[in-house]
mmCIF file of C-alpha atoms and ligand atoms in Angstrom:
data_model
loop_
_atom_site.group_PDB
_atom_site.id
_atom_site.type_symbol
_atom_site.label_atom_id
_atom_site.label_comp_id
_atom_site.label_asym_id
_atom_site.label_seq_id
_atom_site.Cartn_x
_atom_site.Cartn_y
_atom_site.Cartn_z
ATOM 1 C CA MET F 22 0.028 0.016 0.012
ATOM 2 C CA ASN F 23 1.541 3.263 -1.105
ATOM 3 C CA ASP F 24 -0.680 5.640 0.909
ATOM 4 C CA ILE F 25 -0.087 5.441 4.635
ATOM 5 C CA ILE F 26 -3.196 7.577 5.347
ATOM 6 C CA GLU F 27 -6.417 7.427 3.403
ATOM 7 C CA ILE F 28 -9.309 9.692 4.120
ATOM 8 C CA ARG F 29 -12.608 9.235 2.281
ATOM 9 C CA ASP F 30 -15.568 11.593 2.380
ATOM 10 C CA LEU F 31 -14.748 12.696 5.858
ATOM 11 C CA VAL F 32 -17.272 14.872 7.626
ATOM 12 C CA LEU F 33 -16.765 16.137 11.124
ATOM 13 C CA GLU F 34 -19.205 18.368 13.007
ATOM 14 C CA TYR F 35 -18.879 19.983 16.437
ATOM 15 C CA GLY F 36 -21.678 20.767 18.836
ATOM 16 C CA GLN F 37 -24.526 18.595 17.763
ATOM 17 C CA GLY F 38 -26.451 19.424 20.919
ATOM 18 C CA GLU F 39 -30.193 20.084 20.816
ATOM 19 C CA GLU F 40 -29.981 23.887 20.958
ATOM 20 C CA GLU F 41 -26.755 24.612 19.105
ATOM 21 C CA GLU F 42 -26.271 24.565 15.368
ATOM 22 C CA ALA F 43 -23.502 22.195 14.448
ATOM 23 C CA ILE F 44 -20.283 23.529 13.069
ATOM 24 C CA ARG F 45 -19.149 21.510 10.119
ATOM 25 C CA ALA F 46 -15.362 21.783 10.567
ATOM 26 C CA VAL F 47 -14.435 19.137 7.962
ATOM 27 C CA ASP F 48 -16.903 19.043 5.082
ATOM 28 C CA GLY F 49 -16.361 16.064 2.760
ATOM 29 C CA VAL F 50 -12.535 15.624 2.650
ATOM 30 C CA SER F 51 -10.981 12.844 0.584
ATOM 31 C CA LEU F 52 -7.165 12.800 0.844
ATOM 32 C CA SER F 53 -4.312 10.368 0.549
ATOM 33 C CA ILE F 54 -1.004 10.843 2.314
ATOM 34 C CA PRO F 55 1.850 9.030 0.426
ATOM 35 C CA ARG F 56 4.013 6.718 2.549
ATOM 36 C CA GLY F 57 7.423 8.204 3.224
ATOM 37 C CA GLY F 58 6.476 11.535 1.828
ATOM 38 C CA PHE F 59 6.433 15.041 3.232
ATOM 39 C CA THR F 60 3.011 16.582 2.998
ATOM 40 C CA ALA F 61 2.279 20.129 4.100
ATOM 41 C CA ILE F 62 -1.269 21.244 4.917
ATOM 42 C CA ILE F 63 -2.034 25.009 4.828
ATOM 43 C CA GLY F 64 -5.193 27.066 5.075
ATOM 44 C CA ARG F 65 -6.398 30.083 6.967
ATOM 45 C CA ASN F 66 -7.560 29.894 10.617
ATOM 46 C CA GLY F 67 -10.690 27.838 11.081
ATOM 47 C CA SER F 68 -10.330 25.991 7.804
ATOM 48 C CA GLY F 69 -10.414 22.615 9.603
ATOM 49 C CA LYS F 70 -6.698 21.623 9.655
ATOM 50 C CA SER F 71 -6.438 20.804 13.335
ATOM 51 C CA THR F 72 -9.792 18.917 13.177
ATOM 52 C CA LEU F 73 -8.456 16.902 10.243
ATOM 53 C CA ALA F 74 -5.241 16.149 12.203
ATOM 54 C CA LYS F 75 -7.216 14.931 15.165
ATOM 55 C CA CYS F 76 -9.176 12.575 12.934
ATOM 56 C CA ILE F 77 -5.941 11.018 11.741
ATOM 57 C CA ASN F 78 -4.815 10.457 15.284
ATOM 58 C CA ALA F 79 -8.284 9.027 16.304
ATOM 59 C CA LEU F 80 -8.695 11.886 18.861
ATOM 60 C CA LEU F 81 -11.895 12.562 16.893
ATOM 61 C CA LEU F 82 -13.971 9.958 15.082
ATOM 62 C CA PRO F 83 -15.657 10.595 11.750
ATOM 63 C CA GLY F 84 -19.217 11.840 11.726
ATOM 64 C CA SER F 85 -19.346 10.174 8.373
ATOM 65 C CA GLY F 86 -16.743 8.876 5.942
ATOM 66 C CA VAL F 87 -13.616 6.867 6.949
ATOM 67 C CA VAL F 88 -9.993 7.414 7.951
ATOM 68 C CA TYR F 89 -7.518 4.658 7.522
ATOM 69 C CA VAL F 90 -4.082 4.791 9.160
ATOM 70 C CA ASP F 91 -1.848 2.145 7.572
ATOM 71 C CA GLY F 92 -4.991 0.186 6.743
ATOM 72 C CA MET F 93 -6.440 0.556 10.240
ATOM 73 C CA ASP F 94 -9.939 2.132 10.531
ATOM 74 C CA THR F 95 -9.779 4.859 13.187
ATOM 75 C CA ALA F 96 -13.405 4.112 14.108
ATOM 76 C CA ASP F 97 -12.262 0.603 15.398
ATOM 77 C CA GLY F 98 -11.735 1.222 19.068
ATOM 78 C CA ASP F 99 -9.562 -1.884 19.447
ATOM 79 C CA LEU F 100 -6.945 -0.377 17.206
ATOM 80 C CA LEU F 101 -6.676 2.965 19.052
ATOM 81 C CA TRP F 102 -3.232 2.472 20.533
ATOM 82 C CA GLU F 103 -1.830 0.917 17.403
ATOM 83 C CA ILE F 104 -3.125 3.862 15.368
ATOM 84 C CA ARG F 105 -1.712 6.438 17.804
ATOM 85 C CA GLN F 106 1.638 4.570 17.761
ATOM 86 C CA THR F 107 1.645 4.525 13.977
ATOM 87 C CA ALA F 108 0.707 8.203 13.495
ATOM 88 C CA GLY F 109 2.297 10.243 16.303
ATOM 89 C CA MET F 110 1.176 13.776 16.868
ATOM 90 C CA VAL F 111 3.044 16.971 17.777
ATOM 91 C CA PHE F 112 0.981 19.993 18.798
ATOM 92 C CA GLN F 113 1.539 23.752 18.657
ATOM 93 C CA ASN F 114 2.255 24.551 22.256
ATOM 94 C CA PRO F 115 5.321 22.707 23.579
ATOM 95 C CA ASP F 116 4.383 23.595 27.174
ATOM 96 C CA ASN F 117 1.255 21.496 26.976
ATOM 97 C CA GLN F 118 3.086 18.393 25.744
ATOM 98 C CA LEU F 119 5.834 18.045 28.232
ATOM 99 C CA VAL F 120 4.710 16.228 31.445
ATOM 100 C CA SER F 121 7.853 15.445 33.434
ATOM 101 C CA SER F 122 10.403 17.526 35.296
ATOM 102 C CA ILE F 123 13.347 16.000 33.438
ATOM 103 C CA VAL F 124 13.836 15.900 29.682
ATOM 104 C CA GLU F 125 14.685 12.236 29.431
ATOM 105 C CA ASP F 126 11.759 11.132 31.575
ATOM 106 C CA ASP F 127 9.496 12.997 29.268
ATOM 107 C CA VAL F 128 10.843 11.233 26.217
ATOM 108 C CA ALA F 129 10.404 7.875 28.034
ATOM 109 C CA PHE F 130 6.729 8.551 28.745
ATOM 110 C CA GLY F 131 5.328 7.292 25.458
ATOM 111 C CA PRO F 132 7.311 4.057 25.283
ATOM 112 C CA GLU F 133 6.563 3.372 28.964
ATOM 113 C CA ASN F 134 2.867 3.542 28.141
ATOM 114 C CA LEU F 135 3.376 1.079 25.389
ATOM 115 C CA GLY F 136 4.708 -1.412 27.969
ATOM 116 C CA ILE F 137 8.167 -1.619 26.445
ATOM 117 C CA GLU F 138 11.073 -3.207 28.366
ATOM 118 C CA PRO F 139 13.177 -0.709 30.434
ATOM 119 C CA GLU F 140 16.418 -1.487 28.567
ATOM 120 C CA GLU F 141 14.749 -0.925 25.242
ATOM 121 C CA ILE F 142 13.190 2.324 26.501
ATOM 122 C CA ARG F 143 16.675 3.478 27.553
ATOM 123 C CA ARG F 144 17.962 2.813 24.021
ATOM 124 C CA ARG F 145 15.098 4.531 22.419
ATOM 125 C CA VAL F 146 15.214 7.574 24.627
ATOM 126 C CA ASP F 147 18.937 8.107 24.019
ATOM 127 C CA ARG F 148 18.570 7.588 20.333
ATOM 128 C CA SER F 149 15.584 9.879 19.939
ATOM 129 C CA LEU F 150 17.301 12.645 21.951
ATOM 130 C CA ARG F 151 20.361 12.357 19.729
ATOM 131 C CA GLU F 152 18.182 12.490 16.736
ATOM 132 C CA VAL F 153 16.722 15.866 17.721
ATOM 133 C CA ASN F 154 20.078 17.138 18.997
ATOM 134 C CA MET F 155 18.843 17.254 22.617
ATOM 135 C CA TYR F 156 21.024 14.481 24.162
ATOM 136 C CA GLU F 157 23.279 16.907 26.000
ATOM 137 C CA GLU F 158 20.236 18.494 27.676
ATOM 138 C CA ARG F 159 18.712 15.126 28.730
ATOM 139 C CA LYS F 160 19.046 15.810 32.486
ATOM 140 C CA LYS F 161 17.663 19.356 32.278
ATOM 141 C CA ALA F 162 14.257 20.527 33.371
ATOM 142 C CA PRO F 163 12.029 21.177 30.347
ATOM 143 C CA HIS F 164 10.925 24.625 31.665
ATOM 144 C CA LEU F 165 14.548 25.879 31.390
ATOM 145 C CA LEU F 166 14.691 25.123 27.618
ATOM 146 C CA SER F 167 13.914 27.468 24.731
ATOM 147 C CA GLY F 168 10.698 26.995 22.778
ATOM 148 C CA GLY F 169 12.538 25.339 19.975
ATOM 149 C CA GLN F 170 14.293 22.996 22.345
ATOM 150 C CA LYS F 171 11.022 22.051 24.072
ATOM 151 C CA GLN F 172 9.426 21.351 20.802
ATOM 152 C CA ARG F 173 12.378 19.114 19.801
ATOM 153 C CA VAL F 174 11.894 17.207 23.089
ATOM 154 C CA ALA F 175 8.213 16.817 22.240
ATOM 155 C CA ILE F 176 9.278 15.411 18.826
ATOM 156 C CA ALA F 177 11.757 13.061 20.512
ATOM 157 C CA GLY F 178 8.899 11.764 22.760
ATOM 158 C CA VAL F 179 6.970 10.880 19.574
ATOM 159 C CA VAL F 180 9.990 9.465 17.789
ATOM 160 C CA ALA F 181 10.701 7.147 20.804
ATOM 161 C CA MET F 182 7.399 5.361 19.937
ATOM 162 C CA ARG F 183 8.818 4.591 16.465
ATOM 163 C CA PRO F 184 5.895 5.912 14.504
ATOM 164 C CA SER F 185 5.775 5.396 10.707
ATOM 165 C CA CYS F 186 4.108 8.841 10.416
ATOM 166 C CA ILE F 187 4.262 12.050 12.409
ATOM 167 C CA VAL F 188 1.532 14.679 12.197
ATOM 168 C CA LEU F 189 2.729 18.046 13.378
ATOM 169 C CA ASP F 190 0.007 20.717 13.971
ATOM 170 C CA GLU F 191 1.715 24.102 13.533
ATOM 171 C CA PRO F 192 4.726 23.023 15.595
ATOM 172 C CA THR F 193 6.640 26.206 14.869
ATOM 173 C CA ALA F 194 3.887 28.730 15.380
ATOM 174 C CA MET F 195 4.995 29.767 18.844
ATOM 175 C CA LEU F 196 8.749 29.746 18.046
ATOM 176 C CA ASP F 197 11.223 32.465 17.019
ATOM 177 C CA PRO F 198 12.870 32.110 13.588
ATOM 178 C CA TYR F 199 15.816 30.284 15.045
ATOM 179 C CA GLY F 200 13.607 27.752 16.872
ATOM 180 C CA ARG F 201 11.601 27.334 13.691
ATOM 181 C CA GLY F 202 14.735 26.480 11.749
ATOM 182 C CA GLU F 203 15.804 23.879 14.327
ATOM 183 C CA VAL F 204 12.487 22.127 14.261
ATOM 184 C CA MET F 205 12.294 22.190 10.426
ATOM 185 C CA GLU F 206 15.766 20.606 10.231
ATOM 186 C CA ILE F 207 14.657 17.789 12.466
ATOM 187 C CA VAL F 208 11.428 17.277 10.550
ATOM 188 C CA GLU F 209 13.313 17.064 7.279
ATOM 189 C CA GLN F 210 15.937 14.734 8.783
ATOM 190 C CA LEU F 211 13.223 12.313 10.048
ATOM 191 C CA ASN F 212 11.599 12.381 6.644
ATOM 192 C CA LYS F 213 14.884 11.497 4.973
ATOM 193 C CA GLU F 214 15.129 8.534 7.355
ATOM 194 C CA GLY F 215 11.746 7.322 6.000
ATOM 195 C CA VAL F 216 9.239 8.760 8.468
ATOM 196 C CA THR F 217 6.089 10.018 6.724
ATOM 197 C CA ILE F 218 5.647 13.769 7.609
ATOM 198 C CA VAL F 219 2.347 15.621 7.705
ATOM 199 C CA LEU F 220 3.138 19.268 8.569
ATOM 200 C CA ILE F 221 0.300 21.666 9.203
ATOM 201 C CA THR F 222 1.757 25.180 8.992
ATOM 202 C CA HIS F 223 0.994 28.756 8.133
ATOM 203 C CA PHE F 224 4.539 29.495 7.005
ATOM 204 C CA MET F 225 4.622 29.161 3.281
ATOM 205 C CA GLU F 226 8.396 28.778 3.335
ATOM 206 C CA GLU F 227 7.981 25.593 5.332
ATOM 207 C CA ALA F 228 5.236 24.249 2.979
ATOM 208 C CA ALA F 229 7.531 24.983 0.005
ATOM 209 C CA ARG F 230 9.961 22.412 1.394
ATOM 210 C CA ALA F 231 7.364 19.608 1.313
ATOM 211 C CA ASP F 232 6.917 17.311 -1.700
ATOM 212 C CA LYS F 233 3.053 17.620 -1.552
ATOM 213 C CA VAL F 234 0.982 20.600 -0.558
ATOM 214 C CA VAL F 235 -2.698 20.507 0.418
ATOM 215 C CA ILE F 236 -4.722 23.676 0.764
ATOM 216 C CA MET F 237 -7.746 23.547 3.098
ATOM 217 C CA ASP F 238 -10.551 26.099 2.795
ATOM 218 C CA ARG F 239 -13.843 26.033 4.767
ATOM 219 C CA GLY F 240 -13.453 22.416 5.714
ATOM 220 C CA ARG F 241 -12.604 21.249 2.221
ATOM 221 C CA VAL F 242 -9.541 20.447 0.205
ATOM 222 C CA ALA F 243 -9.295 23.442 -2.181
ATOM 223 C CA MET F 244 -6.051 22.518 -3.933
ATOM 224 C CA GLU F 245 -3.617 19.627 -3.912
ATOM 225 C CA GLY F 246 -0.300 19.195 -5.744
ATOM 226 C CA THR F 247 3.473 19.736 -5.657
ATOM 227 C CA PRO F 248 4.722 23.061 -4.139
ATOM 228 C CA GLU F 249 5.535 24.091 -7.658
ATOM 229 C CA GLU F 250 1.999 23.430 -8.901
ATOM 230 C CA ILE F 251 0.383 25.113 -5.898
ATOM 231 C CA PHE F 252 2.530 28.175 -5.431
ATOM 232 C CA SER F 253 2.594 29.089 -9.034
ATOM 233 C CA ARG F 254 -1.187 29.694 -8.643
ATOM 234 C CA ALA F 255 -0.483 32.791 -6.562
ATOM 235 C CA GLU F 256 -3.669 34.694 -7.473
ATOM 236 C CA GLU F 257 -5.928 31.856 -6.364
ATOM 237 C CA LEU F 258 -4.033 31.638 -3.062
ATOM 238 C CA ARG F 259 -4.352 35.301 -2.453
ATOM 239 C CA ALA F 260 -8.111 35.011 -3.106
ATOM 240 C CA MET F 261 -8.228 32.485 -0.212
ATOM 241 C CA ASP F 262 -6.374 35.031 2.029
ATOM 242 C CA LEU F 263 -3.175 32.988 1.861
ATOM 243 C CA ASP F 264 0.316 34.300 1.393
ATOM 244 C CA VAL F 265 2.739 32.918 -1.103
ATOM 245 C CA PRO F 266 6.363 32.070 -0.203
ATOM 246 C CA PHE F 267 8.776 35.015 -0.292
ATOM 247 C CA ALA F 268 10.598 33.461 -3.265
ATOM 248 C CA VAL F 269 7.361 33.366 -5.337
ATOM 249 C CA GLU F 270 6.658 37.018 -4.515
ATOM 250 C CA LEU F 271 10.185 38.019 -5.504
ATOM 251 C CA ALA F 272 10.095 35.896 -8.643
ATOM 252 C CA GLU F 273 6.894 37.673 -9.729
ATOM 253 C CA ARG F 274 8.570 41.104 -9.209
ATOM 254 C CA LEU F 275 11.683 40.000 -11.108
ATOM 255 C CA ARG F 276 9.535 38.778 -14.019
ATOM 256 C CA ARG F 277 7.862 42.203 -14.187
ATOM 257 C CA GLN F 278 11.383 43.695 -14.463
ATOM 258 C CA GLY F 279 12.119 41.360 -17.402
ATOM 259 C CA VAL F 280 14.053 38.565 -15.591
ATOM 260 C CA PRO F 281 12.420 35.340 -16.854
ATOM 261 C CA VAL F 282 12.341 33.397 -13.620
ATOM 262 C CA PRO F 283 10.642 30.011 -14.352
ATOM 263 C CA GLY F 284 7.320 29.422 -12.617
ATOM 264 C CA GLU F 285 8.474 26.313 -10.885
ATOM 265 C CA ILE F 286 10.858 28.272 -8.642
ATOM 266 C CA VAL F 287 9.068 28.542 -5.284
ATOM 267 C CA GLU F 288 11.958 28.246 -2.870
ATOM 268 C CA THR F 289 14.511 30.875 -1.784
ATOM 269 C CA GLU F 290 17.443 28.446 -2.324
ATOM 270 C CA ALA F 291 16.294 27.669 -5.884
ATOM 271 C CA LEU F 292 15.768 31.366 -6.701
ATOM 272 C CA VAL F 293 19.276 32.227 -5.462
ATOM 273 C CA GLU F 294 20.737 29.423 -7.552
ATOM 274 C CA TYR F 295 18.809 30.663 -10.606
ATOM 275 C CA LEU F 296 19.871 34.229 -10.181
ATOM 276 C CA CYS F 297 23.544 33.312 -9.705
ATOM 277 C CA GLN F 298 23.493 31.678 -13.117
ATOM 278 C CA TYR F 299 21.415 34.351 -14.766
ATOM 279 C CA LYS F 300 23.322 36.640 -17.157
HETATM 280 P P1 LIG S 28 -7.744 25.271 11.851
HETATM 281 O O1 LIG S 28 -6.890 24.373 12.581
HETATM 282 O O2 LIG S 28 -7.670 25.261 10.432
HETATM 283 O O3 LIG S 28 -7.658 26.725 12.424
HETATM 284 P P2 LIG S 28 -9.981 23.921 13.286
HETATM 285 O O4 LIG S 28 -9.983 22.578 12.855
HETATM 286 O O5 LIG S 28 -9.323 24.314 14.586
HETATM 287 O O6 LIG S 28 -9.315 24.854 12.099
HETATM 288 O O7 LIG S 28 -11.410 24.519 13.295
HETATM 289 C C1 LIG S 28 -12.347 24.378 12.272
HETATM 290 C C2 LIG S 28 -13.731 24.940 12.756
HETATM 291 O O8 LIG S 28 -14.226 24.165 13.784
HETATM 292 C C3 LIG S 28 -13.678 26.372 13.238
HETATM 293 O O9 LIG S 28 -14.896 27.005 12.790
HETATM 294 C C4 LIG S 28 -13.624 26.212 14.686
HETATM 295 O O10 LIG S 28 -14.139 27.359 15.323
HETATM 296 C C5 LIG S 28 -14.463 24.950 14.949
HETATM 297 N N1 LIG S 28 -13.972 24.232 16.100
HETATM 298 C C6 LIG S 28 -12.734 23.772 16.329
HETATM 299 N N2 LIG S 28 -12.655 23.059 17.475
HETATM 300 C C7 LIG S 28 -13.906 23.158 18.040
HETATM 301 C C8 LIG S 28 -14.467 22.624 19.236
HETATM 302 N N3 LIG S 28 -13.780 21.863 20.099
HETATM 303 N N4 LIG S 28 -15.800 22.867 19.397
HETATM 304 C C9 LIG S 28 -16.534 23.608 18.554
HETATM 305 N N5 LIG S 28 -16.080 24.120 17.399
HETATM 306 C C10 LIG S 28 -14.779 23.921 17.150
HETATM 307 MG MG1 LIG S 29 -5.351 24.730 14.009
#
């Protein structure tokens, strides 16, 4: 099976009480996430991104439609732990995710809950901390760390459960540019090692580094494609109140000045490379 996550006709409504009108947060989404890929999901606030993420992690169950995680139906309660272990989740606020007073205990928390042997837990904790470049800080108290470091510890906690897929819901939203860079580096590293990445972000530069981009709008998938396909449709994105990556903006202005920057250049690095060779 080439898609690790398969979502078909998913509808999710909040507040179906007697008095309130239901809010349809996800409104008929069908989406496949390629195994081993790096998929970015973008969309303005309230477009249903977090709700969709929670459906993948079985934190929310479909109102209608189905969500399969590595072939497992999230509506099957018996598979809950296997699903959460397969698709780990990293949230926006690192402070809400760290539960222990020592970094390494925090990373051990997930594997402990899976009932893994202490020796194996030790190995996984050390390895995960090294992977996110936080091994040196393993004895520290999480509250003494920077936002970027905390978020990397949260990622290590997920990595220690050996998930095939990690869903990150705006993991860099509360970080400064340095912290964002640190987290993105780890995310790309994990992806290179074969972990499927689903990154929800409102930073277009981050999305431009993915190999698939999904645009959500009012609970639906509005666009889907490679970053090149998506970001070259700058006008449509702006009509949905979305920015385009800095490189796309700059490329447009260069074109107006007569520099023929190809439309598939959507990343700063690629633009710099092009301009260095342009005569
Ligand atoms: P996003 O992550 O794209 O900002 P969300 O999935 O958080 O979007 O929200 C989608 C819609 O669902 C919004 O209208 C939001 O107000 C509503 N919503 C989100 N969470 C809840 C909740 N727990 N109860 C009621 N409505 C909610
Ligand atoms: Mg959200």
